[in-house]
Amino acid sequence: MGSRLKENPKHIFECFFEVAAPKDQDSKPEIVSMFPSSFDDEGSKKELPRFCFPCHTSFTPAGQLFTFVLTDIDSKQRFGFCRHPPGAKTCLCILRARFSASPAYNG
């Protein structure tokens, strides 16, 4: 079995997302903005909001930071780094091909 990591990624991150929290119990989280706008992986764009808001979130004065892994149909992994800023109703998420303790490190 080969590596589950993308070989030789060209960029530090693949895409940056801002995801809005569900407005109520019956709605779903949704992407409100992304960069670059040319990111075309529909599977990741469909699943990512649910990883950013996996359950009902109570917005606290303290922010939250967490990571997750998206695995595609070819078993390739992408790593998500999410931050819920204090009191915000959105989540900021960076999706990248390699994992590191710091999302700014390209190693």
PDB file of C-alpha atoms in Angstrom:
ATOM      1  CA  MET A   1       0.000   0.000   0.000  1.00  0.00           C
ATOM      2  CA  GLY A   2       1.365   3.409  -0.970  1.00  0.00           C
ATOM      3  CA  SER A   3       1.344   6.636   0.956  1.00  0.00           C
ATOM      4  CA  ARG A   4      -1.980   8.160   1.928  1.00  0.00           C
ATOM      5  CA  LEU A   5      -0.451  11.638   1.613  1.00  0.00           C
ATOM      6  CA  LYS A   6      -0.549  13.707  -1.534  1.00  0.00           C
ATOM      7  CA  GLU A   7       2.821  13.571  -3.264  1.00  0.00           C
ATOM      8  CA  ASN A   8       4.708  16.869  -3.624  1.00  0.00           C
ATOM      9  CA  PRO A   9       2.021  19.426  -2.775  1.00  0.00           C
ATOM     10  CA  LYS A  10       2.640  22.740  -4.539  1.00  0.00           C
ATOM     11  CA  HIS A  11       1.213  25.026  -1.846  1.00  0.00           C
ATOM     12  CA  ILE A  12       1.218  25.380   1.929  1.00  0.00           C
ATOM     13  CA  PHE A  13      -2.573  24.996   1.912  1.00  0.00           C
ATOM     14  CA  GLU A  14      -5.095  23.841  -0.658  1.00  0.00           C
ATOM     15  CA  CYS A  15      -7.977  26.025   0.396  1.00  0.00           C
ATOM     16  CA  PHE A  16      -9.108  28.426   3.127  1.00  0.00           C
ATOM     17  CA  PHE A  17     -12.785  28.358   4.140  1.00  0.00           C
ATOM     18  CA  GLU A  18     -15.111  30.369   6.301  1.00  0.00           C
ATOM     19  CA  VAL A  19     -18.045  28.219   7.381  1.00  0.00           C
ATOM     20  CA  ALA A  20     -21.212  29.574   9.013  1.00  0.00           C
ATOM     21  CA  ALA A  21     -22.773  27.725  11.931  1.00  0.00           C
ATOM     22  CA  PRO A  22     -26.263  26.255  11.483  1.00  0.00           C
ATOM     23  CA  LYS A  23     -28.894  28.933  12.089  1.00  0.00           C
ATOM     24  CA  ASP A  24     -31.134  26.495  13.982  1.00  0.00           C
ATOM     25  CA  GLN A  25     -31.496  22.783  14.809  1.00  0.00           C
ATOM     26  CA  ASP A  26     -32.989  21.993  11.372  1.00  0.00           C
ATOM     27  CA  SER A  27     -30.380  23.753   9.209  1.00  0.00           C
ATOM     28  CA  LYS A  28     -26.864  22.714   8.202  1.00  0.00           C
ATOM     29  CA  PRO A  29     -23.567  24.596   8.328  1.00  0.00           C
ATOM     30  CA  GLU A  30     -22.579  26.182   5.016  1.00  0.00           C
ATOM     31  CA  ILE A  31     -19.504  27.629   3.331  1.00  0.00           C
ATOM     32  CA  VAL A  32     -19.780  31.424   3.124  1.00  0.00           C
ATOM     33  CA  SER A  33     -16.396  32.093   1.506  1.00  0.00           C
ATOM     34  CA  MET A  34     -13.317  30.270   0.264  1.00  0.00           C
ATOM     35  CA  PHE A  35      -9.920  31.003  -1.249  1.00  0.00           C
ATOM     36  CA  PRO A  36      -8.971  30.218  -3.912  1.00  0.00           C
ATOM     37  CA  SER A  37     -12.406  30.330  -5.484  1.00  0.00           C
ATOM     38  CA  SER A  38     -11.120  27.887  -8.130  1.00  0.00           C
ATOM     39  CA  PHE A  39     -10.918  24.996  -5.601  1.00  0.00           C
ATOM     40  CA  ASP A  40     -12.979  22.347  -7.362  1.00  0.00           C
ATOM     41  CA  ASP A  41     -13.107  19.281  -5.105  1.00  0.00           C
ATOM     42  CA  GLU A  42     -16.874  19.002  -4.704  1.00  0.00           C
ATOM     43  CA  GLY A  43     -16.602  16.077  -2.280  1.00  0.00           C
ATOM     44  CA  SER A  44     -14.454  18.067   0.143  1.00  0.00           C
ATOM     45  CA  LYS A  45     -16.664  21.146  -0.177  1.00  0.00           C
ATOM     46  CA  LYS A  46     -19.719  19.023   0.602  1.00  0.00           C
ATOM     47  CA  GLU A  47     -18.250  17.291   3.685  1.00  0.00           C
ATOM     48  CA  LEU A  48     -16.125  20.088   5.161  1.00  0.00           C
ATOM     49  CA  PRO A  49     -18.951  22.110   6.802  1.00  0.00           C
ATOM     50  CA  ARG A  50     -20.044  19.065   8.803  1.00  0.00           C
ATOM     51  CA  PHE A  51     -16.495  18.622  10.108  1.00  0.00           C
ATOM     52  CA  CYS A  52     -16.325  22.294  11.089  1.00  0.00           C
ATOM     53  CA  PHE A  53     -19.599  22.005  13.038  1.00  0.00           C
ATOM     54  CA  PRO A  54     -19.979  18.293  13.897  1.00  0.00           C
ATOM     55  CA  CYS A  55     -22.559  18.971  16.620  1.00  0.00           C
ATOM     56  CA  HIS A  56     -24.496  21.825  18.182  1.00  0.00           C
ATOM     57  CA  THR A  57     -21.970  24.448  19.251  1.00  0.00           C
ATOM     58  CA  SER A  58     -22.397  26.823  22.128  1.00  0.00           C
ATOM     59  CA  PHE A  59     -20.433  29.974  21.420  1.00  0.00           C
ATOM     60  CA  THR A  60     -18.246  30.753  24.404  1.00  0.00           C
ATOM     61  CA  PRO A  61     -15.916  33.653  25.171  1.00  0.00           C
ATOM     62  CA  ALA A  62     -13.021  31.229  24.684  1.00  0.00           C
ATOM     63  CA  GLY A  63     -12.219  30.155  21.139  1.00  0.00           C
ATOM     64  CA  GLN A  64     -11.828  26.569  19.987  1.00  0.00           C
ATOM     65  CA  LEU A  65      -9.112  25.028  17.814  1.00  0.00           C
ATOM     66  CA  PHE A  66      -9.190  21.493  16.428  1.00  0.00           C
ATOM     67  CA  THR A  67      -8.015  19.334  13.526  1.00  0.00           C
ATOM     68  CA  PHE A  68      -9.627  16.612  11.419  1.00  0.00           C
ATOM     69  CA  VAL A  69      -8.794  14.345   8.477  1.00  0.00           C
ATOM     70  CA  LEU A  70     -10.811  14.053   5.252  1.00  0.00           C
ATOM     71  CA  THR A  71     -10.088  10.863   3.294  1.00  0.00           C
ATOM     72  CA  ASP A  72     -11.147  10.720  -0.355  1.00  0.00           C
ATOM     73  CA  ILE A  73     -12.278   7.766  -2.469  1.00  0.00           C
ATOM     74  CA  ASP A  74      -8.625   6.978  -3.367  1.00  0.00           C
ATOM     75  CA  SER A  75      -7.685   6.899   0.367  1.00  0.00           C
ATOM     76  CA  LYS A  76      -5.723  10.148   0.057  1.00  0.00           C
ATOM     77  CA  GLN A  77      -5.867  12.303   3.147  1.00  0.00           C
ATOM     78  CA  ARG A  78      -6.371  16.034   3.596  1.00  0.00           C
ATOM     79  CA  PHE A  79      -5.945  17.717   6.949  1.00  0.00           C
ATOM     80  CA  GLY A  80      -8.273  20.400   8.245  1.00  0.00           C
ATOM     81  CA  PHE A  81      -7.294  22.986  10.856  1.00  0.00           C
ATOM     82  CA  CYS A  82     -10.346  24.768  12.279  1.00  0.00           C
ATOM     83  CA  ARG A  83     -10.676  27.739  14.575  1.00  0.00           C
ATOM     84  CA  HIS A  84     -13.871  28.987  16.140  1.00  0.00           C
ATOM     85  CA  PRO A  85     -12.979  32.574  17.142  1.00  0.00           C
ATOM     86  CA  PRO A  86     -14.376  33.724  20.503  1.00  0.00           C
ATOM     87  CA  GLY A  87     -18.070  34.601  20.143  1.00  0.00           C
ATOM     88  CA  ALA A  88     -18.094  34.250  16.332  1.00  0.00           C
ATOM     89  CA  LYS A  89     -20.851  32.427  14.452  1.00  0.00           C
ATOM     90  CA  THR A  90     -18.370  31.195  11.830  1.00  0.00           C
ATOM     91  CA  CYS A  91     -15.430  28.830  11.736  1.00  0.00           C
ATOM     92  CA  LEU A  92     -12.167  29.491   9.904  1.00  0.00           C
ATOM     93  CA  CYS A  93     -10.699  26.367   8.294  1.00  0.00           C
ATOM     94  CA  ILE A  94      -7.490  25.653   6.389  1.00  0.00           C
ATOM     95  CA  LEU A  95      -7.397  22.478   4.296  1.00  0.00           C
ATOM     96  CA  ARG A  96      -3.965  21.137   3.386  1.00  0.00           C
ATOM     97  CA  ALA A  97      -2.311  18.026   1.993  1.00  0.00           C
ATOM     98  CA  ARG A  98       0.270  17.560   4.762  1.00  0.00           C
ATOM     99  CA  PHE A  99      -0.114  17.500   8.525  1.00  0.00           C
ATOM    100  CA  SER A 100       2.090  19.486  10.885  1.00  0.00           C
ATOM    101  CA  ALA A 101       1.634  20.718  14.417  1.00  0.00           C
ATOM    102  CA  SER A 102       1.526  24.244  12.991  1.00  0.00           C
ATOM    103  CA  PRO A 103      -0.572  24.893   9.865  1.00  0.00           C
ATOM    104  CA  ALA A 104       2.015  27.477   8.785  1.00  0.00           C
ATOM    105  CA  TYR A 105       4.800  24.884   8.514  1.00  0.00           C
ATOM    106  CA  ASN A 106       5.232  23.294   5.089  1.00  0.00           C
ATOM    107  CA  GLY A 107       7.012  20.091   5.959  1.00  0.00           C
TER     108      GLY A 107
END
